[in-house]
Amino acid sequence: MASSSLSSSAAAVLSASSPARAIGMVLLAAMLWGTTGTAQSLAPAGLSPYWVGALRLVFASAFFAVLAWPGLRAGQIRQLHWPAALAGAVCVAAYNLSFFAGVRSAGVALGTALAIGSGPIWAGLLQTVWQRRLPPPLWWLGTLLGVAGGAAMALDGRASVSAPPAGIALCLLAGLSYAGYALVNKRLVAQAGAATVNLAVFGGAAVLSLPAALALGGPLAAAQAGTWAVVAYLGLVATGLAYLLFSSALRHISGATGVTLALAEPVTAFALAIAVVGERPSAMAFAGLGGVLAGLLIVVAAELRGPRS
């Protein structure tokens, strides 16, 4: 009874009835994603990053299971196209592992810029292939401006950066995996509720990620209570609630636009780095912030001017 009430309340709050509301939901999700780096920086050392990535999928799956329970009892899970759900799970697992591995190899600044920045480009290209129609020029203008701004924020005044080709490839794979997840998820949420869809996708991703975390990060080590609190936050809020908002919004905006609007994530991380961590970014980073904000405004204008998804 409690889970039914919780699910009904969540559905009422998350029912995006217009592209404008859906855009706001994606931006809120991106803000929650943007808290990830700060949360991890405040956690005591203990767990391997691979285990952090896998365990947050487990926590997120539990979150989706609670919300999806009434729909599961009603047989909603049978409405899913399971090959697409499996593809979404593979994309989430691939993103989770390739992002951590790529950032470790290429460095945080360059790795983050490549992974997050390449996502919207991949999404635009994939959407073009699947729909046989290019996103409008205004969308490309805003996306490229936002990506360039995000890169400037990540590089933060560095004259040059370098990374091994394998690290660069992993970061680009992370961007491709995220774009693939968004476009597959858009198809799935047209068939079933967002909680049910994400339970299937993230539950599958957790099953795939746990053995990979064991192989890459070694056995799960004991960790302090503070570490587990951070993992729980990452799973329930920065992953569970954020992706619930994101998936619900994809009913009313294009998948490519959803991926581009996620560029608001580094804006949140930028603000938290200044306010909480005490970092002092360069003038180049502030210029990049302006580029991201301008790009997001242009993408929003392109989505509101275009036909409904």
mmCIF file of C-alpha atoms in Angstrom:
data_model
loop_
_atom_site.group_PDB
_atom_site.id
_atom_site.type_symbol
_atom_site.label_atom_id
_atom_site.label_comp_id
_atom_site.label_asym_id
_atom_site.label_seq_id
_atom_site.Cartn_x
_atom_site.Cartn_y
_atom_site.Cartn_z
ATOM 1 C CA MET A 1 0.000 0.000 0.000
ATOM 2 C CA ALA A 2 2.797 2.389 0.866
ATOM 3 C CA SER A 3 4.677 1.597 -2.345
ATOM 4 C CA SER A 4 1.482 2.114 -4.375
ATOM 5 C CA SER A 5 0.962 5.538 -2.789
ATOM 6 C CA LEU A 6 4.604 6.454 -3.344
ATOM 7 C CA SER A 7 4.456 5.373 -6.982
ATOM 8 C CA SER A 8 1.236 7.334 -7.590
ATOM 9 C CA SER A 9 2.720 10.461 -6.016
ATOM 10 C CA ALA A 10 5.881 10.135 -8.090
ATOM 11 C CA ALA A 11 3.840 9.658 -11.259
ATOM 12 C CA ALA A 12 1.813 12.796 -10.525
ATOM 13 C CA VAL A 13 4.916 14.879 -9.919
ATOM 14 C CA LEU A 14 6.795 13.510 -12.927
ATOM 15 C CA SER A 15 4.002 13.727 -15.501
ATOM 16 C CA ALA A 16 5.554 16.186 -17.937
ATOM 17 C CA SER A 17 2.719 17.556 -20.079
ATOM 18 C CA SER A 18 4.770 19.913 -22.238
ATOM 19 C CA PRO A 19 8.263 20.233 -23.746
ATOM 20 C CA ALA A 20 8.940 23.222 -21.465
ATOM 21 C CA ARG A 21 8.258 21.196 -18.320
ATOM 22 C CA ALA A 22 10.243 18.263 -19.704
ATOM 23 C CA ILE A 23 13.218 20.561 -20.339
ATOM 24 C CA GLY A 24 13.048 21.711 -16.721
ATOM 25 C CA MET A 25 13.050 18.102 -15.548
ATOM 26 C CA VAL A 26 16.178 17.276 -17.564
ATOM 27 C CA LEU A 27 17.946 20.353 -16.220
ATOM 28 C CA LEU A 28 17.039 19.305 -12.661
ATOM 29 C CA ALA A 29 18.364 15.799 -13.377
ATOM 30 C CA ALA A 30 21.594 17.316 -14.713
ATOM 31 C CA MET A 31 21.954 19.365 -11.539
ATOM 32 C CA LEU A 32 21.690 16.168 -9.497
ATOM 33 C CA TRP A 33 24.313 14.494 -11.714
ATOM 34 C CA GLY A 34 26.519 17.515 -11.164
ATOM 35 C CA THR A 35 26.701 16.763 -7.428
ATOM 36 C CA THR A 36 28.421 13.413 -8.074
ATOM 37 C CA GLY A 37 32.007 14.659 -8.149
ATOM 38 C CA THR A 38 31.633 16.786 -5.010
ATOM 39 C CA ALA A 39 29.945 13.915 -3.135
ATOM 40 C CA GLN A 40 32.759 11.543 -4.072
ATOM 41 C CA SER A 41 35.424 14.074 -3.065
ATOM 42 C CA LEU A 42 33.893 14.328 0.416
ATOM 43 C CA ALA A 43 33.765 10.552 0.953
ATOM 44 C CA PRO A 44 36.460 8.768 2.955
ATOM 45 C CA ALA A 45 38.786 6.633 0.850
ATOM 46 C CA GLY A 46 37.846 2.981 0.759
ATOM 47 C CA LEU A 47 35.997 1.579 -2.226
ATOM 48 C CA SER A 48 37.458 1.230 -5.709
ATOM 49 C CA PRO A 49 35.800 3.580 -8.231
ATOM 50 C CA TYR A 50 34.668 0.495 -10.147
ATOM 51 C CA TRP A 51 32.810 -0.740 -7.057
ATOM 52 C CA VAL A 52 31.336 2.724 -6.485
ATOM 53 C CA GLY A 53 30.002 2.690 -10.041
ATOM 54 C CA ALA A 54 28.561 -0.825 -9.745
ATOM 55 C CA LEU A 55 27.055 -0.362 -6.283
ATOM 56 C CA ARG A 56 25.321 2.866 -7.201
ATOM 57 C CA LEU A 57 23.540 0.875 -9.938
ATOM 58 C CA VAL A 58 22.425 -1.626 -7.284
ATOM 59 C CA PHE A 59 21.040 1.151 -5.058
ATOM 60 C CA ALA A 60 19.346 2.779 -8.049
ATOM 61 C CA SER A 61 17.770 -0.554 -9.044
ATOM 62 C CA ALA A 62 16.331 -0.938 -5.532
ATOM 63 C CA PHE A 63 14.912 2.598 -5.779
ATOM 64 C CA PHE A 64 13.240 1.811 -9.116
ATOM 65 C CA ALA A 65 11.927 -1.523 -7.785
ATOM 66 C CA VAL A 66 10.017 0.233 -4.995
ATOM 67 C CA LEU A 67 8.446 2.737 -7.392
ATOM 68 C CA ALA A 68 7.720 0.159 -10.090
ATOM 69 C CA TRP A 69 6.137 -2.452 -7.794
ATOM 70 C CA PRO A 70 2.464 -1.535 -8.493
ATOM 71 C CA GLY A 71 3.154 -1.571 -12.237
ATOM 72 C CA LEU A 72 4.936 -4.904 -11.969
ATOM 73 C CA ARG A 73 1.921 -6.430 -10.181
ATOM 74 C CA ALA A 74 -0.286 -5.125 -13.001
ATOM 75 C CA GLY A 75 1.914 -6.847 -15.601
ATOM 76 C CA GLN A 76 3.402 -3.644 -17.003
ATOM 77 C CA ILE A 77 6.771 -5.343 -17.425
ATOM 78 C CA ARG A 78 5.311 -7.420 -20.280
ATOM 79 C CA GLN A 79 4.870 -4.261 -22.350
ATOM 80 C CA LEU A 80 8.624 -3.739 -22.629
ATOM 81 C CA HIS A 81 10.550 -4.548 -25.785
ATOM 82 C CA TRP A 82 13.181 -6.710 -24.105
ATOM 83 C CA PRO A 83 15.873 -6.535 -26.809
ATOM 84 C CA ALA A 84 15.762 -2.731 -26.455
ATOM 85 C CA ALA A 85 15.848 -3.015 -22.647
ATOM 86 C CA LEU A 86 18.909 -5.280 -22.889
ATOM 87 C CA ALA A 87 20.552 -2.787 -25.244
ATOM 88 C CA GLY A 88 19.865 -0.025 -22.713
ATOM 89 C CA ALA A 89 21.388 -2.117 -19.913
ATOM 90 C CA VAL A 90 24.511 -2.745 -21.990
ATOM 91 C CA CYS A 91 24.787 0.998 -22.715
ATOM 92 C CA VAL A 92 24.516 1.923 -19.014
ATOM 93 C CA ALA A 93 27.047 -0.732 -17.974
ATOM 94 C CA ALA A 94 29.426 0.294 -20.769
ATOM 95 C CA TYR A 95 29.131 3.960 -19.809
ATOM 96 C CA ASN A 96 29.718 3.197 -16.141
ATOM 97 C CA LEU A 97 32.917 1.222 -16.747
ATOM 98 C CA SER A 98 34.370 3.102 -19.739
ATOM 99 C CA PHE A 99 33.892 6.482 -18.038
ATOM 100 C CA PHE A 100 35.777 5.485 -14.883
ATOM 101 C CA ALA A 101 38.496 3.707 -16.855
ATOM 102 C CA GLY A 102 38.775 6.524 -19.400
ATOM 103 C CA VAL A 103 39.038 9.263 -16.781
ATOM 104 C CA ARG A 104 41.688 7.255 -14.925
ATOM 105 C CA SER A 105 43.718 6.927 -18.143
ATOM 106 C CA ALA A 106 43.134 10.333 -19.776
ATOM 107 C CA GLY A 107 42.898 12.431 -16.611
ATOM 108 C CA VAL A 108 39.864 14.010 -15.003
ATOM 109 C CA ALA A 109 39.844 17.222 -17.064
ATOM 110 C CA LEU A 110 40.312 15.781 -20.539
ATOM 111 C CA GLY A 111 38.397 12.582 -19.785
ATOM 112 C CA THR A 112 35.331 14.420 -18.514
ATOM 113 C CA ALA A 113 35.412 16.849 -21.451
ATOM 114 C CA LEU A 114 35.573 13.986 -23.960
ATOM 115 C CA ALA A 115 32.942 11.806 -22.313
ATOM 116 C CA ILE A 116 30.338 14.469 -21.566
ATOM 117 C CA GLY A 117 31.157 16.627 -24.583
ATOM 118 C CA SER A 118 30.990 13.825 -27.139
ATOM 119 C CA GLY A 119 27.607 12.582 -25.883
ATOM 120 C CA PRO A 120 25.469 15.250 -27.614
ATOM 121 C CA ILE A 121 27.399 14.850 -30.879
ATOM 122 C CA TRP A 122 26.914 11.081 -30.806
ATOM 123 C CA ALA A 123 23.218 11.570 -29.963
ATOM 124 C CA GLY A 124 22.687 13.913 -32.916
ATOM 125 C CA LEU A 125 24.385 11.485 -35.288
ATOM 126 C CA LEU A 126 22.548 8.415 -33.940
ATOM 127 C CA GLN A 127 19.198 10.204 -34.074
ATOM 128 C CA THR A 128 19.947 11.191 -37.676
ATOM 129 C CA VAL A 129 20.620 7.555 -38.609
ATOM 130 C CA TRP A 130 17.541 6.177 -36.816
ATOM 131 C CA GLN A 131 15.078 8.872 -37.874
ATOM 132 C CA ARG A 132 16.699 9.680 -41.248
ATOM 133 C CA ARG A 133 16.421 13.358 -40.355
ATOM 134 C CA LEU A 134 19.064 15.763 -39.095
ATOM 135 C CA PRO A 135 18.329 17.836 -35.981
ATOM 136 C CA PRO A 136 17.750 21.472 -36.982
ATOM 137 C CA PRO A 137 20.753 23.789 -37.567
ATOM 138 C CA LEU A 138 19.835 25.813 -34.458
ATOM 139 C CA TRP A 139 20.159 22.627 -32.372
ATOM 140 C CA TRP A 140 23.617 21.943 -33.807
ATOM 141 C CA LEU A 141 24.686 25.542 -33.138
ATOM 142 C CA GLY A 142 23.645 25.369 -29.486
ATOM 143 C CA THR A 143 25.096 21.883 -29.026
ATOM 144 C CA LEU A 144 28.502 22.744 -30.485
ATOM 145 C CA LEU A 145 28.639 25.972 -28.468
ATOM 146 C CA GLY A 146 27.741 24.088 -25.290
ATOM 147 C CA VAL A 147 30.301 21.344 -25.980
ATOM 148 C CA ALA A 148 33.037 23.915 -26.635
ATOM 149 C CA GLY A 149 32.122 25.731 -23.424
ATOM 150 C CA GLY A 150 32.150 22.487 -21.456
ATOM 151 C CA ALA A 151 35.614 21.667 -22.804
ATOM 152 C CA ALA A 152 36.886 25.113 -21.774
ATOM 153 C CA MET A 153 35.473 24.601 -18.266
ATOM 154 C CA ALA A 154 37.101 21.174 -17.966
ATOM 155 C CA LEU A 155 40.501 22.314 -19.241
ATOM 156 C CA ASP A 156 40.397 25.330 -16.891
ATOM 157 C CA GLY A 157 43.187 27.386 -18.462
ATOM 158 C CA ARG A 158 45.597 24.561 -19.274
ATOM 159 C CA ALA A 159 47.633 25.355 -22.360
ATOM 160 C CA SER A 160 47.749 21.736 -23.492
ATOM 161 C CA VAL A 161 46.754 18.268 -22.379
ATOM 162 C CA SER A 162 47.697 14.811 -23.590
ATOM 163 C CA ALA A 163 46.396 11.305 -23.094
ATOM 164 C CA PRO A 164 47.047 7.818 -24.461
ATOM 165 C CA PRO A 165 44.853 6.800 -27.429
ATOM 166 C CA ALA A 166 43.249 4.026 -25.365
ATOM 167 C CA GLY A 167 42.104 6.547 -22.734
ATOM 168 C CA ILE A 168 40.674 8.837 -25.395
ATOM 169 C CA ALA A 169 38.852 5.909 -27.004
ATOM 170 C CA LEU A 170 37.341 4.860 -23.670
ATOM 171 C CA CYS A 171 36.035 8.381 -23.017
ATOM 172 C CA LEU A 172 34.507 8.561 -26.498
ATOM 173 C CA LEU A 173 32.939 5.136 -25.883
ATOM 174 C CA ALA A 174 31.425 6.523 -22.680
ATOM 175 C CA GLY A 175 29.845 9.393 -24.627
ATOM 176 C CA LEU A 176 28.537 6.991 -27.278
ATOM 177 C CA SER A 177 27.120 4.651 -24.615
ATOM 178 C CA TYR A 178 25.303 7.488 -22.866
ATOM 179 C CA ALA A 179 23.821 8.737 -26.134
ATOM 180 C CA GLY A 180 22.715 5.209 -27.020
ATOM 181 C CA TYR A 181 21.058 4.788 -23.612
ATOM 182 C CA ALA A 182 19.105 8.041 -24.012
ATOM 183 C CA LEU A 183 17.756 7.159 -27.456
ATOM 184 C CA VAL A 184 16.862 3.586 -26.467
ATOM 185 C CA ASN A 185 15.256 4.821 -23.260
ATOM 186 C CA LYS A 186 13.085 7.262 -25.190
ATOM 187 C CA ARG A 187 11.633 4.326 -27.113
ATOM 188 C CA LEU A 188 11.095 2.281 -23.949
ATOM 189 C CA VAL A 189 9.280 4.987 -21.935
ATOM 190 C CA ALA A 190 6.712 5.152 -24.720
ATOM 191 C CA GLN A 191 5.826 1.535 -23.859
ATOM 192 C CA ALA A 192 5.845 1.478 -20.038
ATOM 193 C CA GLY A 193 6.297 3.674 -16.974
ATOM 194 C CA ALA A 194 9.651 5.320 -16.365
ATOM 195 C CA ALA A 195 10.229 3.404 -13.105
ATOM 196 C CA THR A 196 9.558 0.044 -14.780
ATOM 197 C CA VAL A 197 11.813 0.900 -17.718
ATOM 198 C CA ASN A 198 14.662 1.991 -15.482
ATOM 199 C CA LEU A 199 14.289 -1.045 -13.242
ATOM 200 C CA ALA A 200 14.834 -3.268 -16.284
ATOM 201 C CA VAL A 201 17.693 -1.179 -17.672
ATOM 202 C CA PHE A 202 19.570 -0.395 -14.455
ATOM 203 C CA GLY A 203 18.906 -3.818 -12.960
ATOM 204 C CA GLY A 204 20.442 -5.394 -16.056
ATOM 205 C CA ALA A 205 23.341 -2.935 -15.932
ATOM 206 C CA ALA A 206 23.978 -3.807 -12.268
ATOM 207 C CA VAL A 207 24.103 -7.528 -13.106
ATOM 208 C CA LEU A 208 26.652 -6.792 -15.846
ATOM 209 C CA SER A 209 28.700 -4.333 -13.757
ATOM 210 C CA LEU A 210 29.185 -6.337 -10.547
ATOM 211 C CA PRO A 211 31.378 -9.066 -12.116
ATOM 212 C CA ALA A 212 33.294 -6.373 -14.003
ATOM 213 C CA ALA A 213 33.898 -4.472 -10.744
ATOM 214 C CA LEU A 214 35.197 -7.670 -9.145
ATOM 215 C CA ALA A 215 37.552 -8.287 -12.066
ATOM 216 C CA LEU A 216 38.823 -4.698 -12.341
ATOM 217 C CA GLY A 217 38.626 -3.516 -8.717
ATOM 218 C CA GLY A 218 39.328 -6.711 -6.814
ATOM 219 C CA PRO A 219 37.174 -8.110 -3.994
ATOM 220 C CA LEU A 220 34.775 -5.716 -2.281
ATOM 221 C CA ALA A 221 36.671 -4.230 0.645
ATOM 222 C CA ALA A 222 35.246 -3.040 3.948
ATOM 223 C CA ALA A 223 34.453 0.670 3.916
ATOM 224 C CA GLN A 224 33.567 3.338 6.448
ATOM 225 C CA ALA A 225 29.989 4.381 7.118
ATOM 226 C CA GLY A 226 30.672 7.705 5.394
ATOM 227 C CA THR A 227 31.662 5.910 2.205
ATOM 228 C CA TRP A 228 28.458 3.875 2.196
ATOM 229 C CA ALA A 229 26.433 7.049 2.826
ATOM 230 C CA VAL A 230 27.973 8.606 -0.280
ATOM 231 C CA VAL A 231 27.313 5.458 -2.340
ATOM 232 C CA ALA A 232 23.694 5.471 -1.149
ATOM 233 C CA TYR A 233 23.328 9.136 -2.133
ATOM 234 C CA LEU A 234 24.851 8.472 -5.538
ATOM 235 C CA GLY A 235 22.521 5.532 -6.112
ATOM 236 C CA LEU A 236 19.243 6.879 -4.741
ATOM 237 C CA VAL A 237 19.474 10.582 -5.629
ATOM 238 C CA ALA A 238 22.191 11.299 -8.210
ATOM 239 C CA THR A 239 21.260 8.160 -10.175
ATOM 240 C CA GLY A 240 17.772 6.944 -9.170
ATOM 241 C CA LEU A 241 15.871 10.218 -8.864
ATOM 242 C CA ALA A 242 17.905 11.907 -11.610
ATOM 243 C CA TYR A 243 17.278 9.186 -14.199
ATOM 244 C CA LEU A 244 13.627 8.965 -13.220
ATOM 245 C CA LEU A 245 13.301 12.661 -14.078
ATOM 246 C CA PHE A 246 15.348 12.236 -17.255
ATOM 247 C CA SER A 247 13.351 9.232 -18.502
ATOM 248 C CA SER A 248 9.992 10.862 -17.788
ATOM 249 C CA ALA A 249 11.066 13.956 -19.709
ATOM 250 C CA LEU A 250 12.071 11.925 -22.787
ATOM 251 C CA ARG A 251 8.383 11.323 -23.508
ATOM 252 C CA HIS A 252 8.118 14.963 -24.643
ATOM 253 C CA ILE A 253 11.513 16.007 -26.052
ATOM 254 C CA SER A 254 13.931 14.433 -28.491
ATOM 255 C CA GLY A 255 16.609 12.107 -27.165
ATOM 256 C CA ALA A 256 19.345 14.270 -28.698
ATOM 257 C CA THR A 257 18.029 17.354 -26.905
ATOM 258 C CA GLY A 258 17.907 15.446 -23.618
ATOM 259 C CA VAL A 259 21.584 14.496 -23.981
ATOM 260 C CA THR A 260 22.599 18.068 -24.831
ATOM 261 C CA LEU A 261 20.694 19.526 -21.883
ATOM 262 C CA ALA A 262 22.751 17.226 -19.654
ATOM 263 C CA LEU A 263 25.587 19.703 -20.282
ATOM 264 C CA ALA A 264 24.051 21.537 -17.321
ATOM 265 C CA GLU A 265 25.816 18.886 -15.223
ATOM 266 C CA PRO A 266 29.278 20.537 -15.404
ATOM 267 C CA VAL A 267 27.647 23.895 -14.590
ATOM 268 C CA THR A 268 26.443 22.470 -11.269
ATOM 269 C CA ALA A 269 29.790 20.780 -10.640
ATOM 270 C CA PHE A 270 31.535 24.096 -11.403
ATOM 271 C CA ALA A 271 29.405 25.984 -8.861
ATOM 272 C CA LEU A 272 29.882 23.321 -6.181
ATOM 273 C CA ALA A 273 33.641 23.229 -6.773
ATOM 274 C CA ILE A 274 33.772 26.949 -5.959
ATOM 275 C CA ALA A 275 31.263 27.005 -3.097
ATOM 276 C CA VAL A 276 32.065 23.707 -1.352
ATOM 277 C CA VAL A 277 35.524 22.544 -2.379
ATOM 278 C CA GLY A 278 37.021 26.056 -2.536
ATOM 279 C CA GLU A 279 38.494 25.845 -6.043
ATOM 280 C CA ARG A 280 39.421 29.023 -7.945
ATOM 281 C CA PRO A 281 38.747 28.492 -11.673
ATOM 282 C CA SER A 282 40.540 30.433 -14.408
ATOM 283 C CA ALA A 283 39.074 33.094 -16.689
ATOM 284 C CA MET A 284 38.940 30.444 -19.423
ATOM 285 C CA ALA A 285 36.653 28.311 -17.248
ATOM 286 C CA PHE A 286 34.296 31.241 -16.650
ATOM 287 C CA ALA A 287 34.225 31.928 -20.400
ATOM 288 C CA GLY A 288 33.382 28.270 -20.936
ATOM 289 C CA LEU A 289 30.554 28.581 -18.397
ATOM 290 C CA GLY A 290 29.102 31.391 -20.503
ATOM 291 C CA GLY A 291 29.391 29.207 -23.603
ATOM 292 C CA VAL A 292 27.556 26.310 -21.963
ATOM 293 C CA LEU A 293 24.731 28.536 -20.724
ATOM 294 C CA ALA A 294 24.364 30.218 -24.126
ATOM 295 C CA GLY A 295 24.402 26.841 -25.860
ATOM 296 C CA LEU A 296 21.713 25.465 -23.549
ATOM 297 C CA LEU A 297 19.479 28.459 -24.227
ATOM 298 C CA ILE A 298 19.843 27.940 -27.978
ATOM 299 C CA VAL A 299 19.062 24.205 -27.706
ATOM 300 C CA VAL A 300 15.984 24.984 -25.591
ATOM 301 C CA ALA A 301 14.828 27.474 -28.241
ATOM 302 C CA ALA A 302 15.390 24.892 -30.988
ATOM 303 C CA GLU A 303 13.362 22.242 -29.115
ATOM 304 C CA LEU A 304 10.464 24.593 -28.353
ATOM 305 C CA ARG A 305 10.341 25.815 -31.966
ATOM 306 C CA GLY A 306 10.445 22.309 -33.440
ATOM 307 C CA PRO A 307 7.666 19.738 -33.816
ATOM 308 C CA ARG A 308 6.716 17.736 -30.728
ATOM 309 C CA SER A 309 8.684 14.529 -30.259
#
